[in-house]
């Protein structure tokens, strides 16, 4: 092609008659001080929602009031509270309490903790959330997956049957670190870390954990006294079928009857949403009926295990039970962080879904602070891990959590002796019924149809949890999700663009087969920022596209390749490795007598290309606002030059203007 820089294309602005061609100059943005640029980057990373906007141009007193309302939303919506809201919240709170009481007891047993802790954890944390939470619809309580995680991770170090006091203290300590971790994430605006748990990861992990929890409940359903502490399906089934002589038919019949009742109530509520209270009241109804049945028939003497005595009274302080000096401190911290991440992912996802459905906004970082504070306070008041519970009972505000907490308080003060004869098999039935809803096979099928890699991530999490353990499943799922992110960064898509007929639009030739090739011009679209992770790959990929294009042109006898246009529209940023890659690509193209052209470079890219002097090397006249303008300029050059045969037989190009 010769020295294209000397072709004299008049600033790419005027044609031979001096008329404006409509091609515009690509501008380099004005330089910005480093600290200002750093400030803007940090702001966009940590404060994308600009939470401090409401404090601007306000008087000091008003700023103080807004600050109090920001951290304690109850002072913001409390002034608008009315009796109509209270009626809805009263009914919702009592409904939620009827579910929280039996599930709290059940999940505490699942965590290998005293059942009373489930009630304690449904009293104090909801009060804290009512003060600090921003969601109108979330109920707060213990959850099965978090309980199983705690049992699995702490139980691997300390046997709860042999050393229950140490195990209990470690549970409080892990809960404290969960809260500390959640508050830190919220306060430092690091909530985006939780987003690394993709939807596919959560679907698979929750489904696997639910399967494990259900299998664990076979102990209660079959009335077994000895059971494996392992969570994988092989160990559980081996433990079950190795003790066929110890199965209790009385317990099994009772369990399956209550499970059928709970599933029927859930089915009825799903078919008729107005009857949601039927499903909500079913667990408490099961507990009452089971307790009465055992009390009347003395079934506890015939192999049906019961809860036994529950202490009366509200939460005793446990701040002195936090084991900061224990040799198991590392285990407590690790358990706290892992359970905290899962609790946040579940709680915030639930909160956002309600907010989107009911058309209001919640701040994920504020929610993290609220969740963290209720776990910190809870760890000091004999509570273990709590988070948001997915339950819609028609509540209007967080007062429903206060009503629920008061209902639990009445239970703690007056009604705990009534749970003495509650059969454990009923609790197992309640857990199984709740866990069946977490196995979202429809979501897995949807993932298979939409994105096979997401389905692989989902199934990896599921298989890892079911056949390994909770930690293995979580690591596998997160690892595959991160691998996908890394692959998308390290191996960005590069596409060949063609011209949509009768337009100035250029699109992927595979997506639009009717596009036309531009003779002598190869147009490539780079689909990601260019960093050290992908610069070598892009250099090789661009070279390969050029080789393929030249081979195709040679075989067809068409015009030889003269220009390579890189569409930079999707390149949001570039680092020094990326700039070096461009320099190498340009040198390679110069050796092959080809010209490099850049189209649609962004502000950040232009700033760095300018500072590195690459624009001077390339030439400002070879940078264009759009692919269309770049193609127009290249066509101008192609039609303004004629080939000249050199002594070695190759063709050079000279100015024909």
XYZ file of C-alpha atoms in Angstrom:
657
model
C 0.000 0.000 0.000
C 3.016 2.271 0.369
C 3.131 5.159 2.790
C -0.539 5.930 3.286
C 0.251 8.873 5.549
C 1.536 10.738 2.496
C -1.534 10.228 0.379
C -2.698 13.724 1.193
C -6.236 12.866 2.161
C -7.197 16.419 3.167
C -7.701 16.042 6.906
C -10.438 13.570 6.099
C -12.730 16.605 6.026
C -12.963 17.852 2.400
C -13.248 16.170 -0.945
C -11.375 17.197 -4.110
C -13.733 20.097 -4.665
C -13.190 21.411 -1.143
C -16.660 20.349 -0.001
C -17.166 19.047 3.531
C -17.459 15.262 3.553
C -19.191 15.114 6.945
C -16.311 13.250 8.615
C -15.510 14.585 12.056
C -12.346 14.732 14.091
C -12.011 12.449 17.149
C -11.302 14.672 20.136
C -9.093 13.853 23.087
C -10.830 14.842 26.356
C -9.140 17.559 28.424
C -6.646 16.260 31.004
C -7.983 15.680 34.500
C -5.986 15.841 37.746
C -5.079 12.398 39.077
C -6.844 12.807 42.420
C -10.008 14.087 40.775
C -9.987 11.117 38.411
C -9.363 8.744 41.336
C -12.195 10.376 43.292
C -14.619 9.892 40.395
C -13.563 6.254 39.992
C -14.036 5.510 43.693
C -17.386 7.303 43.667
C -18.674 5.289 40.737
C -17.401 2.041 42.282
C -18.639 2.504 45.835
C -21.391 5.118 45.531
C -23.200 4.469 42.230
C -26.525 5.495 43.823
C -25.050 8.741 45.272
C -26.485 8.258 48.808
C -25.134 11.633 49.976
C -27.114 13.586 47.382
C -29.930 14.277 49.838
C -27.509 16.014 52.230
C -26.372 18.645 49.716
C -27.305 22.284 50.440
C -29.054 21.331 53.707
C -28.747 23.058 57.059
C -26.824 21.226 59.827
C -29.971 20.304 61.764
C -31.640 18.984 58.632
C -28.500 16.971 57.789
C -28.600 15.424 61.275
C -32.262 14.474 60.871
C -31.613 13.010 57.411
C -28.640 11.068 58.810
C -30.783 9.565 61.573
C -33.475 8.661 59.018
C -30.850 7.134 56.723
C -29.579 4.686 59.343
C -32.945 4.272 61.106
C -35.638 4.378 58.369
C -38.381 3.898 60.979
C -38.045 7.627 61.799
C -38.707 8.447 58.154
C -41.833 6.377 57.510
C -43.033 6.359 61.126
C -44.528 9.874 60.831
C -46.814 8.624 58.030
C -47.936 5.510 59.884
C -51.700 5.099 60.382
C -54.248 2.688 61.779
C -54.900 1.123 58.364
C -51.256 0.116 58.145
C -51.375 -1.227 61.696
C -54.306 -3.556 60.968
C -52.440 -5.076 58.008
C -49.170 -5.303 59.980
C -50.927 -6.888 62.990
C -52.419 -9.683 60.901
C -49.162 -10.133 58.974
C -47.051 -10.171 62.149
C -49.190 -12.831 63.822
C -49.193 -14.877 60.604
C -45.419 -14.684 60.294
C -44.993 -15.558 63.991
C -47.072 -18.676 63.490
C -44.518 -19.738 60.896
C -41.403 -18.407 62.664
C -42.034 -20.201 65.975
C -42.086 -23.803 64.681
C -39.466 -23.100 62.012
C -37.204 -21.396 64.565
C -37.305 -24.461 66.787
C -36.797 -26.749 63.776
C -33.844 -24.846 62.334
C -32.112 -24.593 65.713
C -32.236 -28.381 65.871
C -30.861 -28.467 62.336
C -27.923 -26.316 63.500
C -27.326 -28.759 66.398
C -28.281 -26.001 68.859
C -30.805 -26.038 71.730
C -34.334 -25.547 70.270
C -34.964 -22.514 72.488
C -32.326 -20.593 70.504
C -34.657 -20.666 67.519
C -37.223 -18.713 69.551
C -34.580 -16.336 70.927
C -33.449 -15.657 67.353
C -37.000 -14.785 66.332
C -37.358 -12.166 69.098
C -34.409 -9.719 69.262
C -33.221 -9.619 65.582
C -36.666 -8.672 64.168
C -36.782 -5.702 66.569
C -33.367 -4.518 65.357
C -34.414 -4.918 61.726
C -37.635 -2.982 62.316
C -35.493 -0.011 63.396
C -32.810 -0.232 60.699
C -34.245 -2.164 57.755
C -35.580 -0.426 54.663
C -37.808 -3.183 53.263
C -41.525 -3.133 54.023
C -42.035 -6.810 53.286
C -39.160 -8.800 54.762
C -39.600 -10.941 57.828
C -36.524 -11.819 59.863
C -35.649 -15.185 61.330
C -33.470 -18.256 61.127
C -32.994 -20.062 57.813
C -32.335 -23.689 56.977
C -29.310 -23.231 54.694
C -27.520 -20.986 57.191
C -28.318 -23.420 59.991
C -26.968 -26.357 57.986
C -23.825 -24.406 57.061
C -23.167 -23.595 60.702
C -23.735 -27.194 61.754
C -21.451 -28.480 58.993
C -18.556 -26.059 59.494
C -18.557 -25.902 63.311
C -19.410 -29.576 63.654
C -16.289 -30.480 61.665
C -14.182 -29.050 64.535
C -16.305 -29.533 67.664
C -18.761 -32.343 68.311
C -21.991 -30.727 69.618
C -22.971 -33.911 71.497
C -19.650 -34.269 73.300
C -18.943 -30.589 73.988
C -22.250 -28.693 73.701
C -21.110 -25.629 75.682
C -18.078 -24.961 73.482
C -20.159 -25.574 70.367
C -22.795 -23.105 71.583
C -20.182 -20.445 72.329
C -18.627 -20.923 68.890
C -22.079 -20.504 67.311
C -22.490 -17.153 69.099
C -18.972 -16.120 68.051
C -19.570 -17.111 64.406
C -22.817 -15.109 64.460
C -20.919 -12.094 65.815
C -18.401 -12.293 62.975
C -21.242 -12.721 60.475
C -22.688 -9.445 61.720
C -19.313 -7.718 61.726
C -18.654 -8.859 58.163
C -22.088 -7.711 56.965
C -21.772 -4.297 58.630
C -18.296 -3.814 57.130
C -19.551 -4.655 53.634
C -22.460 -2.238 53.989
C -20.518 0.589 55.643
C -17.676 0.498 53.105
C -20.172 0.109 50.241
C -18.752 -3.248 49.179
C -22.067 -4.928 48.558
C -21.121 -5.634 44.954
C -18.938 -8.479 46.281
C -22.102 -10.481 46.942
C -22.978 -10.118 43.242
C -20.214 -12.624 42.448
C -22.725 -15.240 43.583
C -24.603 -15.486 40.305
C -28.234 -16.496 39.967
C -27.143 -19.896 38.631
C -24.846 -20.380 41.626
C -27.597 -19.580 44.112
C -30.150 -21.829 42.357
C -27.776 -24.801 42.394
C -26.415 -24.167 45.879
C -29.844 -23.672 47.442
C -31.217 -26.729 45.662
C -28.289 -28.853 46.820
C -28.511 -27.568 50.394
C -32.263 -28.213 50.410
C -31.684 -31.790 49.201
C -29.124 -32.361 51.951
C -31.449 -30.885 54.588
C -34.304 -33.118 53.433
C -32.105 -36.213 53.608
C -30.938 -35.197 57.088
C -34.577 -35.146 58.231
C -34.884 -38.882 57.581
C -33.423 -39.245 61.053
C -36.479 -37.584 62.565
C -39.009 -39.138 60.199
C -37.768 -42.669 60.894
C -37.182 -42.062 64.611
C -33.467 -42.910 64.492
C -31.346 -42.142 67.559
C -27.915 -42.453 65.924
C -27.145 -40.738 62.672
C -24.143 -39.651 60.624
C -22.797 -36.116 61.000
C -21.745 -36.104 57.328
C -23.966 -34.226 54.877
C -23.260 -35.996 51.578
C -25.993 -38.170 50.116
C -23.919 -41.380 50.171
C -23.133 -41.138 53.899
C -26.709 -40.209 54.770
C -28.294 -43.046 52.789
C -25.740 -45.503 54.141
C -26.632 -44.414 57.672
C -30.354 -44.763 56.958
C -30.275 -48.220 55.386
C -27.706 -49.587 57.824
C -30.284 -49.093 60.591
C -33.401 -50.595 59.052
C -33.888 -52.584 62.270
C -34.197 -49.269 64.198
C -36.870 -47.659 61.994
C -39.999 -46.654 63.925
C -43.151 -47.122 61.898
C -45.137 -44.949 64.340
C -42.807 -42.033 63.729
C -42.792 -42.586 59.964
C -46.594 -42.683 59.715
C -46.921 -39.530 61.808
C -44.244 -37.747 59.780
C -45.671 -38.542 56.368
C -49.195 -37.599 57.471
C -48.059 -34.153 58.613
C -45.890 -33.729 55.527
C -48.914 -34.468 53.335
C -50.958 -31.897 55.295
C -48.240 -29.222 54.945
C -47.843 -29.817 51.205
C -51.610 -29.739 50.701
C -51.819 -26.401 52.541
C -48.999 -24.988 50.394
C -50.673 -26.226 47.195
C -53.964 -24.617 48.216
C -52.262 -21.284 48.957
C -50.480 -21.324 45.599
C -53.729 -22.006 43.747
C -55.585 -19.292 45.679
C -53.196 -16.513 46.785
C -55.839 -14.970 49.046
C -55.579 -18.084 51.206
C -51.870 -17.510 51.914
C -52.644 -17.721 55.634
C -53.543 -21.412 55.263
C -49.954 -22.271 54.328
C -48.544 -19.828 56.895
C -50.562 -21.298 59.750
C -49.986 -24.918 58.711
C -46.638 -25.367 60.562
C -48.021 -24.046 63.849
C -51.187 -26.072 63.367
C -49.029 -29.158 62.817
C -47.100 -28.465 66.017
C -50.310 -28.032 68.022
C -51.972 -31.138 66.585
C -48.809 -33.226 66.946
C -48.323 -32.105 70.546
C -51.930 -32.912 71.465
C -51.733 -36.286 69.736
C -48.529 -37.269 71.564
C -49.866 -36.021 74.889
C -53.105 -38.005 74.553
C -51.585 -41.242 73.208
C -48.291 -41.102 75.193
C -46.541 -41.754 71.881
C -43.231 -40.648 73.435
C -43.217 -44.040 75.183
C -43.534 -45.816 71.832
C -40.535 -44.449 69.981
C -41.753 -40.948 69.055
C -39.067 -38.499 70.225
C -40.242 -35.148 71.643
C -38.570 -31.779 72.212
C -38.661 -31.947 75.968
C -38.364 -29.016 78.340
C -37.890 -25.490 76.973
C -36.778 -22.775 79.368
C -39.208 -19.984 80.145
C -38.128 -16.355 79.791
C -36.719 -14.017 77.206
C -33.173 -14.031 75.841
C -30.418 -14.211 78.457
C -27.258 -12.188 77.670
C -24.475 -14.107 75.928
C -21.860 -11.405 75.418
C -19.561 -13.138 77.906
C -19.924 -16.389 75.947
C -18.204 -15.027 72.820
C -15.036 -17.112 72.445
C -12.517 -14.604 71.092
C -9.628 -16.375 72.786
C -10.555 -19.892 71.733
C -8.212 -22.035 69.645
C -11.190 -22.465 67.310
C -11.296 -18.728 66.599
C -10.285 -19.239 62.944
C -13.137 -21.704 62.460
C -15.610 -19.228 63.953
C -14.386 -16.424 61.671
C -14.510 -18.634 58.560
C -17.994 -19.866 59.472
C -19.154 -16.315 60.099
C -17.913 -15.042 56.739
C -19.268 -17.948 54.671
C -22.673 -17.940 56.366
C -22.711 -14.141 56.110
C -22.215 -14.206 52.346
C -24.967 -16.795 51.861
C -27.331 -14.960 54.230
C -26.726 -11.664 52.425
C -27.173 -13.161 48.968
C -30.454 -14.747 50.012
C -31.752 -11.798 52.051
C -30.933 -9.022 49.588
C -32.241 -11.031 46.629
C -35.541 -11.531 48.448
C -35.728 -7.878 49.466
C -35.037 -6.634 45.945
C -37.636 -8.958 44.448
C -40.311 -7.601 46.799
C -39.224 -3.997 46.169
C -39.336 -4.480 42.391
C -42.724 -6.197 42.568
C -44.230 -3.440 44.750
C -42.445 -0.563 43.004
C -40.223 0.863 45.709
C -36.461 1.020 46.250
C -34.214 -0.516 48.895
C -30.545 0.261 49.420
C -28.591 -3.015 49.417
C -25.754 -1.527 51.472
C -28.173 -0.212 54.121
C -29.763 -3.649 54.254
C -26.345 -5.175 54.884
C -25.801 -2.833 57.815
C -29.236 -3.742 59.193
C -28.591 -7.491 58.808
C -25.165 -7.086 60.367
C -26.401 -5.126 63.383
C -29.168 -7.619 64.115
C -26.604 -10.441 64.075
C -24.146 -8.527 66.272
C -26.884 -7.696 68.785
C -28.253 -11.221 68.420
C -24.899 -12.829 69.202
C -24.868 -10.905 72.505
C -28.419 -12.004 73.364
C -28.322 -15.791 72.839
C -29.281 -15.718 69.139
C -27.596 -17.398 66.206
C -27.535 -16.549 62.492
C -30.608 -14.706 61.183
C -31.455 -13.119 57.854
C -34.449 -12.152 55.732
C -37.150 -14.762 55.247
C -39.024 -14.923 51.956
C -42.583 -14.467 53.106
C -45.385 -12.234 51.850
C -48.159 -11.913 54.422
C -49.613 -8.601 53.245
C -47.595 -6.423 55.636
C -47.313 -2.697 54.962
C -44.250 -1.748 57.018
C -41.537 -3.220 59.233
C -43.984 -2.994 62.172
C -44.982 -6.522 61.191
C -41.568 -7.618 62.512
C -42.301 -5.880 65.822
C -45.642 -7.696 66.064
C -43.922 -10.994 65.281
C -41.269 -10.328 67.934
C -43.927 -9.533 70.533
C -45.789 -12.741 69.671
C -42.542 -14.694 70.130
C -41.929 -12.852 73.426
C -45.341 -13.957 74.721
C -44.456 -17.504 73.665
C -41.131 -17.332 75.520
C -42.693 -15.937 78.678
C -45.831 -18.078 78.857
C -46.105 -20.865 76.297
C -42.775 -22.723 76.166
C -43.943 -25.515 78.559
C -46.593 -26.405 75.969
C -43.873 -27.498 73.524
C -42.659 -30.259 75.861
C -44.582 -32.971 74.007
C -44.012 -31.608 70.491
C -42.748 -34.553 68.420
C -39.468 -34.060 66.577
C -40.970 -35.814 63.582
C -43.332 -32.853 63.117
C -40.365 -30.499 63.069
C -38.743 -32.723 60.438
C -41.916 -32.576 58.360
C -41.961 -28.763 58.611
C -38.348 -28.552 57.448
C -38.919 -30.930 54.525
C -41.990 -28.977 53.391
C -40.024 -25.711 53.510
C -37.003 -27.171 51.733
C -38.962 -28.654 48.842
C -39.729 -25.088 47.771
C -36.004 -24.317 47.483
C -35.397 -27.017 44.866
C -36.226 -24.845 41.857
C -36.063 -27.340 39.014
C -37.967 -24.947 36.719
C -35.142 -22.414 37.087
C -32.594 -25.132 36.269
C -34.537 -26.107 33.121
C -34.691 -22.434 32.145
C -30.917 -22.136 32.574
C -30.430 -25.174 30.313
C -32.510 -23.607 27.542
C -30.972 -20.120 27.828
C -27.315 -20.613 28.819
C -25.577 -23.989 28.997
C -22.626 -22.604 30.962
C -24.943 -21.198 33.629
C -26.599 -24.615 33.794
C -23.154 -26.180 34.287
C -22.459 -23.739 37.148
C -25.846 -24.555 38.688
C -25.355 -28.319 38.489
C -21.774 -28.069 39.767
C -23.032 -26.296 42.872
C -25.801 -28.859 43.299
C -23.589 -31.927 42.784
C -20.812 -30.468 44.942
C -23.193 -29.913 47.852
C -25.066 -33.218 47.524
C -22.111 -35.532 46.891
C -19.417 -33.559 48.703
C -20.347 -31.009 51.309
C -21.634 -27.476 51.555
C -18.184 -25.882 51.299
C -17.174 -27.964 48.266
C -20.376 -27.068 46.427
C -19.960 -23.389 47.207
C -16.312 -23.336 46.120
C -17.087 -25.209 42.887
C -19.937 -22.871 41.954
C -18.094 -19.655 42.799
C -14.961 -20.968 41.093
C -16.836 -21.699 37.853
C -18.592 -18.321 37.990
C -15.256 -16.539 38.411
C -13.786 -18.665 35.624
C -16.537 -17.436 33.350
C -15.805 -13.817 34.277
C -12.087 -14.354 33.704
C -12.702 -16.041 30.354
C -14.917 -13.170 29.207
C -12.123 -10.745 30.115
C -9.202 -12.852 28.921
C -10.892 -14.038 25.718
C -13.154 -11.204 24.520
C -15.219 -11.661 21.385
C -13.852 -10.195 18.167
C -16.261 -10.034 15.265
C -16.047 -9.249 11.559
C -18.457 -6.471 10.591
C -20.188 -5.976 7.269
C -22.373 -3.268 5.799
C -26.157 -3.519 6.050
C -27.349 -2.865 2.468
C -28.471 0.711 1.717
C -27.249 2.056 5.052
C -24.202 3.310 6.938
C -24.722 0.610 9.585
C -22.119 -2.131 10.166
C -22.998 -5.309 12.013
C -21.743 -8.842 12.748
C -21.662 -10.817 9.504
C -22.698 -14.018 11.284
C -25.742 -12.399 12.861
C -26.676 -10.600 9.613
C -25.741 -12.882 6.690
C -27.055 -10.354 4.139
C -24.337 -7.810 4.988
C -21.920 -6.733 2.272
C -18.147 -6.898 2.542
C -16.250 -3.675 1.880
C -13.604 -4.394 -0.808
C -10.080 -3.930 0.479
C -11.251 -3.256 4.038
C -11.454 -5.618 7.034
C -13.633 -4.313 9.878
C -13.194 -5.923 13.291
C -15.209 -5.243 16.423
C -13.416 -5.657 19.785
C -15.971 -6.529 22.452
C -14.264 -5.726 25.780
C -11.789 -3.414 27.544
C -8.184 -4.191 26.637
C -5.973 -5.128 29.573
C -2.894 -7.225 30.268
C -5.157 -10.287 30.615
C -6.279 -10.204 26.985
C -3.775 -8.078 25.052
C -1.703 -11.053 23.834
C -4.825 -12.932 22.793
C -6.199 -9.933 20.891
C -2.887 -9.418 19.078
C -2.920 -13.047 17.898
C -6.646 -12.985 17.108
C -6.386 -9.819 15.003
C -3.447 -11.315 13.121
C -5.438 -14.481 12.481
C -8.461 -12.511 11.181
C -6.149 -10.700 8.765
C -4.579 -13.974 7.557
C -8.018 -15.505 7.026
C -9.247 -12.444 5.139
C -6.193 -12.326 2.872
C -6.486 -16.043 2.131
C -10.146 -15.583 1.256
C -9.418 -12.630 -1.021
C -6.598 -14.495 -2.783
C -8.769 -17.535 -3.458
C -11.580 -15.389 -4.837
C -9.316 -13.055 -6.817
C -10.890 -9.963 -5.322
C -9.178 -6.699 -4.378
C -6.258 -7.191 -2.025
C -6.655 -6.147 1.586
C -5.512 -2.580 2.270
C -7.122 -1.382 5.536
C -7.917 -2.909 8.906
C -10.541 -0.951 10.886
C -10.924 -1.699 14.602
C -14.298 -0.698 16.059
C -13.476 0.462 19.613
C -17.032 1.228 20.735
C -17.056 -1.542 23.367
C -13.509 -0.829 24.600
C -14.280 1.133 27.760
C -10.690 1.252 28.965
C -7.163 0.239 28.099
C -3.951 -0.247 30.057
C -0.287 -0.024 29.084
C -0.254 -3.657 27.934
C -3.144 -2.873 25.607
C -1.321 0.153 24.207
C 1.772 -1.992 23.614
C -0.462 -4.461 21.806
C -1.689 -1.695 19.464
C 1.904 -0.645 18.777
C 2.817 -4.233 17.876
C -0.274 -4.608 15.681
C 0.592 -1.387 13.844
C 4.196 -2.500 13.262
C 2.968 -5.868 11.999
C 0.497 -4.191 9.622
C 3.160 -1.770 8.390
C 5.385 -4.736 7.515
C 2.493 -6.262 5.577
C 1.794 -2.957 3.795
C -1.580 -2.541 5.529
C -3.013 0.467 7.321
C -4.496 0.408 10.841
C -7.615 2.549 11.390
C -9.441 3.103 14.705
C -13.142 3.908 14.940
C -15.215 5.165 17.859
C -12.541 5.237 20.595
C -13.921 6.300 24.007
C -12.718 9.093 26.268
C -10.566 6.919 28.560
C -9.001 5.161 25.595
C -8.242 8.468 23.839
C -6.654 9.930 26.969
C -4.271 7.012 27.341
C -3.487 6.710 23.640
C -2.692 10.418 23.620
C -0.453 10.263 26.710
C 1.423 7.281 25.292
C 2.046 9.161 21.999
C 0.340 6.352 20.061
C -1.971 8.859 18.360
C 1.084 10.634 16.972
C 2.469 7.315 15.762
C -0.806 6.283 14.130
C -1.839 9.727 12.930
C -4.889 11.650 14.125
C -6.312 11.454 10.605
C -6.684 7.659 10.995
C -9.093 7.895 13.929
C -12.813 8.278 13.264
C -16.023 8.790 15.201
C -17.862 5.947 13.493
C -17.137 2.868 11.435
C -19.109 4.442 8.599
C -16.797 7.458 8.473
C -13.733 5.219 8.661
C -14.995 3.121 5.724
C -15.805 6.283 3.759
C -12.251 7.554 4.275
C -10.737 4.192 3.302
C -12.899 4.032 0.173
C -11.759 7.516 -0.739
C -8.131 6.412 -0.479
C -8.736 3.207 -2.430
C -10.358 5.078 -5.315
C -7.757 7.844 -5.234
C -4.778 5.483 -5.667
C -3.638 3.122 -8.394
C -1.436 0.038 -8.100
C 2.174 0.199 -9.331
C 4.130 -2.964 -10.016
C 7.472 -3.030 -8.250
C 10.641 -4.769 -9.415
C 9.885 -7.886 -7.312
C 6.466 -8.208 -8.892
C 4.458 -7.080 -5.891
C 1.990 -4.220 -6.084
C 2.438 -0.858 -4.349
C -0.064 1.982 -4.263
C 0.505 5.562 -5.272
C -1.521 8.735 -5.040
C -3.841 9.108 -8.022
C -5.195 12.506 -7.037
